[in-house]
Amino acid sequence: MKIHEHQAKELFQKYGVPVPRGRVAFTVEEAQSVAQDLGTLPVVIKAQIHAGGRGKAGGVKLAHTAEDVAAVAGSILGMTLVTHQTGPEGRLVRKVLVEEGLDIDKELYLSLLPDRSTAKLVFMASEAGGMDIEEVASKTPEKIVKVYVDPLVGLQPFMARKLAYGLRLEPDILKLFLPMVHALYRLCLDYDASLVEINPLVVTKDRRLLALDAKMNFDDNALFRHKDVLAYRDLDEEDPLEVEASKHNLNYIKMDGNIGNMVNGAGLAMATMDIIKLAGAEPANFLDVGGGASAEMVENGFRIILSDPNVKGVLINIFGGILRCDVLAQGVVEASKKVGVKVPVVIRMEGTNVEQGRKILQESGLNLIVAQDLKDAAQKVAAIAKA
Ligand code: GDP
Ligand code: MN
């Protein structure tokens, strides 16, 4: 799960990581009153959306006078911000963060995330902060310092110092940096974060070190033990179909293709997406209904796939183990009758009660294409993709 910058900054503050003074505002009037409370100019007005690259896209602006505050807040609130992370459709800005403007001397980069290949946590730091870090990583990888932390051993003081030296911090800033590294490590672990990122981490002209930007992502499977993070969830920032799917405990991720698919088991779902690609088409989603799916879950899953306007065909690929083929077939038929299916649906199923399942499909009177096996299913999907 992702959260907003202003929410991540609340967590940072809890852990003693300095951030600029500021508050979130939903209206121009609120923005003006935050600016007044801050009692300083300029202030920075920042669009709050779950995507980076706001600065370049016009979602982060300075306001130098009281009149400016109203004008800038008015221009950002309600705008559809298109950044390299939002996709061409962009995101509607519903709130802004109004912060004291700082006199920046240096912009650094610092992040912490689990590294799957080493099964450790990795800190990444760079003097090239404020920029697109993916670009730094691909063009000038030598500008990124990495420090791996074995979670069983924990963060050691020398590791924080190695990051500090990599950033070539001067002694007064180094003193502020070391405890910050330890605080971020605790924050990441305590909250089961999958990413903590500060870009930029700034050194100000008056020699302070602050997180000017803040990003945190969380492991969804651990959210049950972080009620405070769950309270940060913003459904406006999530894909409506994914929100709908999560209500029914379905493991659904929307994608860009046009062949919808419903599968039981994550591994089979991945393989099915490969098959769709091999057939010359692109998957419109990932959907794992789970091993023990009920007819109702199948129905909900099918309905969600069909409500994606991009979907031009559907492949249902089920191995009937705990989920019996007749239960699946019943769910598909029920859903088809309720939703009304306007696209071809190919079904491949195998396993428990497969004969009964096929019979239910064939006698349903619906236009469902029953595939003999996986190869046959792939060919039928390819035909749909070509049509
Ligand atoms: P992002 O583009 O979505 O990552 O948004 P950031 O929060 O990183 O802001 C983008 C850029 O705005 C930063 O890299 C800074 O250069 C600039 N910026 C943000 N706040 C201030 C500020 O208080 N003073 C100054 N001078 N620049 C700022
Ligand atoms: Mn940033």
CSV table of C-alpha atoms and ligand atoms in Angstrom, one decimal:
chain,number,residue,atom,x,y,z
A,1,MET,CA,0.0,0.0,0.0
A,2,LYS,CA,1.1,3.5,-0.7
A,3,ILE,CA,0.5,6.6,1.4
A,4,HIS,CA,0.7,10.3,0.8
A,5,GLU,CA,3.8,12.4,1.4
A,6,HIS,CA,2.2,14.3,4.3
A,7,GLN,CA,1.3,11.0,6.0
A,8,ALA,CA,4.8,9.6,5.6
A,9,LYS,CA,6.1,12.9,7.1
A,10,GLU,CA,3.9,12.3,10.1
A,11,LEU,CA,5.6,8.9,10.6
A,12,PHE,CA,9.0,10.5,10.1
A,13,GLN,CA,8.3,13.0,12.8
A,14,LYS,CA,7.2,10.3,15.2
A,15,TYR,CA,10.7,8.8,14.7
A,16,GLY,CA,12.5,12.1,15.1
A,17,VAL,CA,13.3,12.5,11.4
A,18,PRO,CA,13.1,16.3,10.8
A,19,VAL,CA,10.7,17.5,8.1
A,20,PRO,CA,9.7,21.1,7.1
A,21,ARG,CA,6.9,22.6,9.1
A,22,GLY,CA,3.5,22.4,7.3
A,23,ARG,CA,0.0,21.0,7.1
A,24,VAL,CA,-2.3,19.5,4.5
A,25,ALA,CA,-5.1,21.6,3.0
A,26,PHE,CA,-8.2,20.7,1.0
A,27,THR,CA,-9.3,24.2,-0.1
A,28,VAL,CA,-7.7,27.5,-1.0
A,29,GLU,CA,-8.9,29.0,2.3
A,30,GLU,CA,-7.3,26.2,4.2
A,31,ALA,CA,-4.1,26.7,2.3
A,32,GLN,CA,-4.1,30.4,3.2
A,33,SER,CA,-4.7,29.7,6.8
A,34,VAL,CA,-1.9,27.1,7.0
A,35,ALA,CA,0.4,29.7,5.3
A,36,GLN,CA,-0.7,32.3,7.9
A,37,ASP,CA,0.0,29.9,10.8
A,38,LEU,CA,3.5,29.1,9.4
A,39,GLY,CA,4.1,32.9,9.5
A,40,THR,CA,6.9,32.7,6.9
A,41,LEU,CA,7.3,33.3,3.2
A,42,PRO,CA,7.8,31.8,0.7
A,43,VAL,CA,5.8,28.6,1.3
A,44,VAL,CA,5.9,25.5,-0.9
A,45,ILE,CA,2.6,24.1,-2.1
A,46,LYS,CA,2.7,20.5,-3.1
A,47,ALA,CA,0.1,18.3,-4.8
A,48,GLN,CA,-0.6,15.2,-2.7
A,49,ILE,CA,-1.1,12.2,-5.0
A,50,HIS,CA,0.3,8.7,-4.9
A,51,ALA,CA,2.9,9.3,-7.6
A,52,GLY,CA,6.3,10.9,-7.8
A,53,GLY,CA,7.7,13.4,-10.4
A,54,ARG,CA,5.3,16.1,-9.2
A,55,GLY,CA,7.9,18.8,-9.3
A,56,LYS,CA,8.6,18.5,-13.0
A,57,ALA,CA,4.9,18.2,-13.8
A,58,GLY,CA,4.0,21.5,-12.1
A,59,GLY,CA,2.6,19.9,-8.9
A,60,VAL,CA,5.2,21.6,-6.6
A,61,LYS,CA,5.3,25.4,-6.5
A,62,LEU,CA,6.6,28.2,-4.4
A,63,ALA,CA,4.4,31.0,-3.3
A,64,HIS,CA,6.2,34.2,-2.4
A,65,THR,CA,3.3,36.4,-1.2
A,66,ALA,CA,0.0,35.9,0.5
A,67,GLU,CA,-1.8,36.5,-2.8
A,68,ASP,CA,0.5,34.0,-4.4
A,69,VAL,CA,-0.6,31.4,-1.9
A,70,ALA,CA,-4.2,31.6,-3.0
A,71,ALA,CA,-3.3,31.7,-6.7
A,72,VAL,CA,-0.9,28.7,-6.5
A,73,ALA,CA,-3.1,26.6,-4.2
A,74,GLY,CA,-6.1,27.4,-6.5
A,75,SER,CA,-4.1,26.3,-9.6
A,76,ILE,CA,-2.9,23.0,-8.1
A,77,LEU,CA,-6.1,21.9,-6.2
A,78,GLY,CA,-8.4,20.3,-8.7
A,79,MET,CA,-5.8,20.0,-11.5
A,80,THR,CA,-5.2,16.6,-13.2
A,81,LEU,CA,-1.5,16.1,-12.6
A,82,VAL,CA,0.3,14.0,-15.3
A,83,THR,CA,3.7,12.8,-14.2
A,84,HIS,CA,5.9,10.0,-15.5
A,85,GLN,CA,4.4,7.8,-12.8
A,86,THR,CA,0.7,8.5,-13.2
A,87,GLY,CA,0.2,7.3,-16.8
A,88,PRO,CA,-1.3,9.6,-19.4
A,89,GLU,CA,-4.7,9.8,-17.7
A,90,GLY,CA,-3.1,11.6,-14.7
A,91,ARG,CA,-4.4,12.1,-11.2
A,92,LEU,CA,-6.9,14.5,-9.8
A,93,VAL,CA,-5.3,16.6,-7.0
A,94,ARG,CA,-7.7,16.7,-4.0
A,95,LYS,CA,-5.3,18.1,-1.4
A,96,VAL,CA,-2.0,20.0,-1.1
A,97,LEU,CA,0.7,20.1,1.5
A,98,VAL,CA,1.6,23.7,2.5
A,99,GLU,CA,5.1,23.9,4.0
A,100,GLU,CA,7.6,26.5,4.9
A,101,GLY,CA,10.0,27.2,2.0
A,102,LEU,CA,13.6,26.4,2.8
A,103,ASP,CA,16.9,27.8,1.5
A,104,ILE,CA,18.5,24.7,0.0
A,105,ASP,CA,22.2,24.2,-0.1
A,106,LYS,CA,22.3,20.6,-1.2
A,107,GLU,CA,19.8,17.9,-2.4
A,108,LEU,CA,20.7,14.3,-1.5
A,109,TYR,CA,19.0,11.0,-1.9
A,110,LEU,CA,18.4,8.3,0.7
A,111,SER,CA,16.3,5.2,0.7
A,112,LEU,CA,15.8,1.9,2.5
A,113,LEU,CA,14.1,-1.2,1.1
A,114,PRO,CA,14.2,-5.0,1.2
A,115,ASP,CA,16.6,-6.5,-1.3
A,116,ARG,CA,15.2,-9.8,-2.5
A,117,SER,CA,18.4,-11.2,-4.0
A,118,THR,CA,20.4,-10.8,-0.8
A,119,ALA,CA,17.5,-11.2,1.6
A,120,LYS,CA,18.8,-8.1,3.4
A,121,LEU,CA,17.7,-4.5,3.8
A,122,VAL,CA,19.6,-2.1,1.6
A,123,PHE,CA,20.2,1.6,2.1
A,124,MET,CA,20.9,3.6,-1.0
A,125,ALA,CA,22.3,7.0,-0.8
A,126,SER,CA,23.4,9.5,-3.4
A,127,GLU,CA,24.8,13.0,-3.8
A,128,ALA,CA,22.6,13.3,-6.9
A,129,GLY,CA,19.4,13.9,-5.0
A,130,GLY,CA,16.3,15.7,-6.2
A,131,MET,CA,16.5,13.9,-9.6
A,132,ASP,CA,15.0,10.8,-11.0
A,133,ILE,CA,17.0,8.2,-9.2
A,134,GLU,CA,16.3,5.5,-11.8
A,135,GLU,CA,18.1,7.7,-14.3
A,136,VAL,CA,21.1,8.2,-11.9
A,137,ALA,CA,21.2,4.4,-11.4
A,138,SER,CA,21.3,3.7,-15.2
A,139,LYS,CA,23.6,6.5,-16.3
A,140,THR,CA,25.9,7.1,-13.3
A,141,PRO,CA,25.6,4.1,-11.0
A,142,GLU,CA,28.9,5.0,-9.3
A,143,LYS,CA,27.0,7.9,-7.8
A,144,ILE,CA,24.9,5.6,-5.7
A,145,VAL,CA,26.3,4.1,-2.4
A,146,LYS,CA,24.7,0.9,-1.2
A,147,VAL,CA,24.9,-0.5,2.3
A,148,TYR,CA,23.3,-3.9,3.0
A,149,VAL,CA,22.0,-4.7,6.5
A,150,ASP,CA,21.4,-8.2,7.6
A,151,PRO,CA,18.1,-7.9,9.6
A,152,LEU,CA,19.3,-10.6,12.1
A,153,VAL,CA,22.4,-8.6,12.9
A,154,GLY,CA,20.8,-5.2,12.7
A,155,LEU,CA,22.1,-1.8,11.6
A,156,GLN,CA,25.7,-1.2,12.9
A,157,PRO,CA,27.1,2.3,13.5
A,158,PHE,CA,29.9,1.7,10.9
A,159,MET,CA,27.2,1.2,8.2
A,160,ALA,CA,25.6,4.6,8.9
A,161,ARG,CA,29.1,6.1,8.7
A,162,LYS,CA,29.8,4.4,5.4
A,163,LEU,CA,26.7,6.1,4.0
A,164,ALA,CA,27.7,9.5,5.4
A,165,TYR,CA,31.2,9.2,3.9
A,166,GLY,CA,29.6,8.2,0.6
A,167,LEU,CA,27.6,11.4,0.7
A,168,ARG,CA,30.7,13.4,1.6
A,169,LEU,CA,28.9,15.1,4.5
A,170,GLU,CA,30.6,17.8,6.5
A,171,PRO,CA,31.1,17.1,10.2
A,172,ASP,CA,28.1,19.2,11.5
A,173,ILE,CA,25.7,17.6,9.0
A,174,LEU,CA,27.2,14.1,9.6
A,175,LYS,CA,26.2,14.4,13.3
A,176,LEU,CA,22.6,15.0,12.2
A,177,PHE,CA,22.7,12.3,9.6
A,178,LEU,CA,23.8,9.3,11.7
A,179,PRO,CA,20.8,9.3,14.1
A,180,MET,CA,18.5,9.8,11.1
A,181,VAL,CA,19.8,6.6,9.5
A,182,HIS,CA,19.1,4.7,12.6
A,183,ALA,CA,15.6,6.2,13.0
A,184,LEU,CA,14.7,5.3,9.4
A,185,TYR,CA,15.9,1.8,9.9
A,186,ARG,CA,13.6,1.4,13.0
A,187,LEU,CA,10.7,3.0,11.1
A,188,CYS,CA,11.1,0.6,8.2
A,189,LEU,CA,11.2,-2.5,10.4
A,190,ASP,CA,8.5,-1.4,12.9
A,191,TYR,CA,6.1,-0.7,10.1
A,192,ASP,CA,6.9,-3.6,7.7
A,193,ALA,CA,7.7,-1.0,5.0
A,194,SER,CA,8.6,-2.1,1.6
A,195,LEU,CA,10.1,1.3,0.8
A,196,VAL,CA,11.2,4.4,2.7
A,197,GLU,CA,12.5,7.0,0.4
A,198,ILE,CA,13.7,10.6,0.8
A,199,ASN,CA,14.3,12.5,-2.4
A,200,PRO,CA,15.5,15.0,-1.8
A,201,LEU,CA,17.1,14.9,1.7
A,202,VAL,CA,18.3,18.5,2.0
A,203,VAL,CA,21.1,20.4,3.7
A,204,THR,CA,19.8,23.9,4.2
A,205,LYS,CA,21.9,27.1,4.0
A,206,ASP,CA,21.4,27.5,7.8
A,207,ARG,CA,23.0,24.0,8.2
A,208,ARG,CA,20.0,21.8,8.9
A,209,LEU,CA,19.2,18.4,7.5
A,210,LEU,CA,15.6,17.7,6.6
A,211,ALA,CA,13.4,15.3,4.6
A,212,LEU,CA,12.0,17.6,2.0
A,213,ASP,CA,10.1,14.8,0.3
A,214,ALA,CA,8.9,11.5,1.9
A,215,LYS,CA,7.7,8.3,0.4
A,216,MET,CA,6.7,5.1,2.1
A,217,ASN,CA,5.2,1.9,0.8
A,218,PHE,CA,4.0,-1.0,3.0
A,219,ASP,CA,3.7,-4.7,2.7
A,220,ASP,CA,-0.1,-5.3,2.4
A,221,ASN,CA,0.2,-8.7,4.1
A,222,ALA,CA,1.4,-7.0,7.3
A,223,LEU,CA,-1.2,-4.2,7.4
A,224,PHE,CA,-3.4,-6.1,9.8
A,225,ARG,CA,-0.9,-5.2,12.5
A,226,HIS,CA,-0.6,-1.5,11.6
A,227,LYS,CA,-4.0,0.0,12.1
A,228,ASP,CA,-2.5,3.5,12.0
A,229,VAL,CA,-1.2,2.9,8.5
A,230,LEU,CA,-4.5,1.4,7.4
A,231,ALA,CA,-6.2,4.6,8.4
A,232,TYR,CA,-4.0,6.4,5.9
A,233,ARG,CA,-5.5,4.4,3.0
A,234,ASP,CA,-6.8,6.7,0.3
A,235,LEU,CA,-9.2,4.8,-2.0
A,236,ASP,CA,-9.3,7.8,-4.3
A,237,GLU,CA,-5.7,7.0,-5.3
A,238,GLU,CA,-6.4,3.3,-6.0
A,239,ASP,CA,-7.8,1.7,-9.2
A,240,PRO,CA,-11.6,1.4,-8.6
A,241,LEU,CA,-11.6,-2.2,-9.9
A,242,GLU,CA,-8.8,-3.2,-7.5
A,243,VAL,CA,-10.7,-1.6,-4.6
A,244,GLU,CA,-13.8,-3.5,-5.6
A,245,ALA,CA,-11.7,-6.8,-5.9
A,246,SER,CA,-10.1,-6.3,-2.4
A,247,LYS,CA,-13.6,-6.0,-0.9
A,248,HIS,CA,-14.2,-9.6,-2.1
A,249,ASN,CA,-10.8,-10.9,-1.0
A,250,LEU,CA,-9.7,-11.3,-4.6
A,251,ASN,CA,-6.1,-11.0,-5.6
A,252,TYR,CA,-6.6,-8.7,-8.6
A,253,ILE,CA,-4.3,-6.3,-10.4
A,254,LYS,CA,-5.4,-4.3,-13.4
A,255,MET,CA,-3.0,-4.3,-16.4
A,256,ASP,CA,-3.0,-2.6,-19.8
A,257,GLY,CA,-3.9,-5.5,-22.2
A,258,ASN,CA,-7.3,-6.7,-23.5
A,259,ILE,CA,-7.5,-10.4,-22.6
A,260,GLY,CA,-9.0,-10.7,-19.2
A,261,ASN,CA,-8.1,-13.9,-17.2
A,262,MET,CA,-9.3,-15.6,-14.1
A,263,VAL,CA,-7.2,-18.3,-12.6
A,264,ASN,CA,-6.9,-20.2,-9.3
A,265,GLY,CA,-3.4,-20.1,-7.8
A,266,ALA,CA,-0.8,-17.4,-8.3
A,267,GLY,CA,1.6,-19.7,-10.1
A,268,LEU,CA,-1.0,-20.8,-12.6
A,269,ALA,CA,-2.1,-17.2,-13.1
A,270,MET,CA,1.5,-16.2,-14.0
A,271,ALA,CA,1.7,-19.1,-16.4
A,272,THR,CA,-1.6,-18.2,-17.9
A,273,MET,CA,-0.5,-14.6,-18.5
A,274,ASP,CA,2.6,-16.1,-20.3
A,275,ILE,CA,0.2,-18.1,-22.5
A,276,ILE,CA,-1.8,-15.1,-23.4
A,277,LYS,CA,1.4,-13.3,-24.4
A,278,LEU,CA,2.6,-16.3,-26.4
A,279,ALA,CA,-0.8,-16.2,-28.2
A,280,GLY,CA,0.1,-12.7,-29.3
A,281,ALA,CA,-2.2,-10.9,-26.9
A,282,GLU,CA,-1.7,-8.9,-23.7
A,283,PRO,CA,-3.3,-9.7,-20.4
A,284,ALA,CA,-5.8,-7.2,-19.1
A,285,ASN,CA,-5.3,-8.2,-15.5
A,286,PHE,CA,-3.9,-10.6,-13.0
A,287,LEU,CA,-6.6,-12.4,-11.0
A,288,ASP,CA,-6.0,-15.3,-8.6
A,289,VAL,CA,-9.4,-16.3,-7.1
A,290,GLY,CA,-7.5,-18.6,-4.7
A,291,GLY,CA,-7.6,-22.3,-4.1
A,292,GLY,CA,-10.8,-22.4,-2.1
A,293,ALA,CA,-12.8,-19.9,-4.1
A,294,SER,CA,-16.6,-20.1,-3.7
A,295,ALA,CA,-19.1,-19.7,-6.6
A,296,GLU,CA,-19.7,-16.2,-5.2
A,297,MET,CA,-16.0,-15.2,-5.5
A,298,VAL,CA,-15.8,-16.6,-9.1
A,299,GLU,CA,-18.9,-14.5,-9.9
A,300,ASN,CA,-17.4,-11.4,-8.4
A,301,GLY,CA,-14.1,-12.0,-10.1
A,302,PHE,CA,-15.8,-12.5,-13.5
A,303,ARG,CA,-17.9,-9.4,-13.0
A,304,ILE,CA,-14.8,-7.3,-12.2
A,305,ILE,CA,-13.0,-8.5,-15.3
A,306,LEU,CA,-16.0,-7.8,-17.5
A,307,SER,CA,-16.4,-4.3,-16.2
A,308,ASP,CA,-13.0,-3.4,-17.5
A,309,PRO,CA,-13.9,-1.6,-20.9
A,310,ASN,CA,-10.5,-2.7,-22.4
A,311,VAL,CA,-11.4,-6.4,-22.2
A,312,LYS,CA,-12.1,-7.9,-25.6
A,313,GLY,CA,-12.0,-11.6,-24.5
A,314,VAL,CA,-11.6,-13.7,-21.4
A,315,LEU,CA,-9.6,-16.8,-20.6
A,316,ILE,CA,-10.7,-18.8,-17.6
A,317,ASN,CA,-8.1,-21.3,-16.6
A,318,ILE,CA,-8.9,-23.4,-13.6
A,319,PHE,CA,-7.4,-26.5,-12.1
A,320,GLY,CA,-10.1,-27.9,-10.0
A,321,GLY,CA,-8.6,-29.1,-6.7
A,322,ILE,CA,-10.2,-27.7,-3.7
A,323,LEU,CA,-12.3,-25.4,-6.0
A,324,ARG,CA,-14.4,-28.0,-7.9
A,325,CYS,CA,-15.0,-27.5,-11.6
A,326,ASP,CA,-18.8,-27.7,-11.2
A,327,VAL,CA,-18.7,-24.9,-8.6
A,328,LEU,CA,-16.6,-22.8,-10.9
A,329,ALA,CA,-18.9,-23.5,-13.9
A,330,GLN,CA,-21.9,-22.5,-11.8
A,331,GLY,CA,-20.2,-19.2,-10.7
A,332,VAL,CA,-19.4,-18.4,-14.3
A,333,VAL,CA,-22.9,-19.1,-15.6
A,334,GLU,CA,-24.5,-17.1,-12.8
A,335,ALA,CA,-22.2,-14.2,-13.4
A,336,SER,CA,-22.7,-14.3,-17.2
A,337,LYS,CA,-26.5,-14.2,-16.7
A,338,LYS,CA,-26.3,-11.3,-14.3
A,339,VAL,CA,-23.7,-9.2,-16.1
A,340,GLY,CA,-24.4,-10.1,-19.7
A,341,VAL,CA,-21.3,-11.1,-21.5
A,342,LYS,CA,-20.5,-9.3,-24.7
A,343,VAL,CA,-17.1,-10.7,-25.4
A,344,PRO,CA,-15.9,-14.3,-26.1
A,345,VAL,CA,-15.1,-16.3,-23.1
A,346,VAL,CA,-12.7,-19.3,-23.3
A,347,ILE,CA,-12.8,-21.8,-20.5
A,348,ARG,CA,-10.2,-24.4,-19.8
A,349,MET,CA,-10.7,-26.5,-16.7
A,350,GLU,CA,-9.3,-29.7,-15.5
A,351,GLY,CA,-9.6,-31.7,-12.2
A,352,THR,CA,-12.3,-32.5,-9.7
A,353,ASN,CA,-15.8,-32.9,-11.2
A,354,VAL,CA,-14.6,-31.6,-14.6
A,355,GLU,CA,-17.3,-33.6,-16.5
A,356,GLN,CA,-20.1,-32.0,-14.5
A,357,GLY,CA,-18.5,-28.6,-14.9
A,358,ARG,CA,-18.3,-28.9,-18.7
A,359,LYS,CA,-21.9,-30.1,-18.8
A,360,ILE,CA,-23.1,-27.1,-16.8
A,361,LEU,CA,-21.3,-24.8,-19.3
A,362,GLN,CA,-22.5,-26.5,-22.4
A,363,GLU,CA,-26.1,-26.6,-21.2
A,364,SER,CA,-26.2,-23.0,-20.0
A,365,GLY,CA,-27.3,-21.7,-23.3
A,366,LEU,CA,-24.6,-19.1,-23.1
A,367,ASN,CA,-21.9,-18.5,-25.7
A,368,LEU,CA,-19.0,-20.0,-23.6
A,369,ILE,CA,-16.1,-21.6,-25.5
A,370,VAL,CA,-14.9,-24.7,-23.8
A,371,ALA,CA,-11.3,-25.6,-24.6
A,372,GLN,CA,-10.1,-29.1,-24.6
A,373,ASP,CA,-6.7,-28.4,-23.1
A,374,LEU,CA,-4.2,-25.6,-22.5
A,375,LYS,CA,-2.9,-25.6,-26.0
A,376,ASP,CA,-6.4,-25.5,-27.4
A,377,ALA,CA,-7.2,-22.6,-25.0
A,378,ALA,CA,-4.1,-20.7,-26.2
A,379,GLN,CA,-5.1,-21.1,-29.9
A,380,LYS,CA,-8.7,-19.9,-29.1
A,381,VAL,CA,-7.4,-16.9,-27.3
A,382,ALA,CA,-5.0,-16.1,-30.2
A,383,ALA,CA,-8.0,-16.2,-32.6
A,384,ILE,CA,-9.9,-13.7,-30.4
A,385,ALA,CA,-6.8,-11.5,-30.2
A,386,LYS,CA,-6.6,-11.5,-34.1
A,387,ALA,CA,-10.3,-10.8,-34.6
B,1,GDP,P1,8.6,15.2,-6.5
B,1,GDP,O1,8.9,15.9,-7.7
B,1,GDP,O2,7.2,14.6,-6.6
B,1,GDP,O3,9.6,14.2,-6.1
B,1,GDP,O4,8.4,16.3,-5.3
B,1,GDP,P2,9.5,16.8,-4.3
B,1,GDP,O5,8.9,16.9,-3.0
B,1,GDP,O6,10.8,16.0,-4.4
B,1,GDP,O7,9.8,18.3,-4.8
B,1,GDP,C1,10.4,18.6,-6.1
B,1,GDP,C2,11.5,19.7,-6.0
B,1,GDP,O8,10.9,20.9,-5.5
B,1,GDP,C3,12.6,19.4,-5.0
B,1,GDP,O9,13.6,18.6,-5.5
B,1,GDP,C4,13.1,20.8,-4.7
B,1,GDP,O10,14.1,21.2,-5.7
B,1,GDP,C5,11.9,21.7,-4.9
B,1,GDP,N1,11.4,22.1,-3.6
B,1,GDP,C6,10.6,21.5,-2.8
B,1,GDP,N2,10.4,22.2,-1.6
B,1,GDP,C7,11.3,23.3,-1.7
B,1,GDP,C8,11.6,24.3,-0.8
B,1,GDP,O11,11.2,24.4,0.4
B,1,GDP,N3,12.5,25.3,-1.2
B,1,GDP,C9,13.0,25.2,-2.5
B,1,GDP,N4,13.9,26.1,-2.9
B,1,GDP,N5,12.8,24.2,-3.3
B,1,GDP,C10,11.9,23.2,-2.9
B,2,MN,MN,10.9,13.9,-4.6
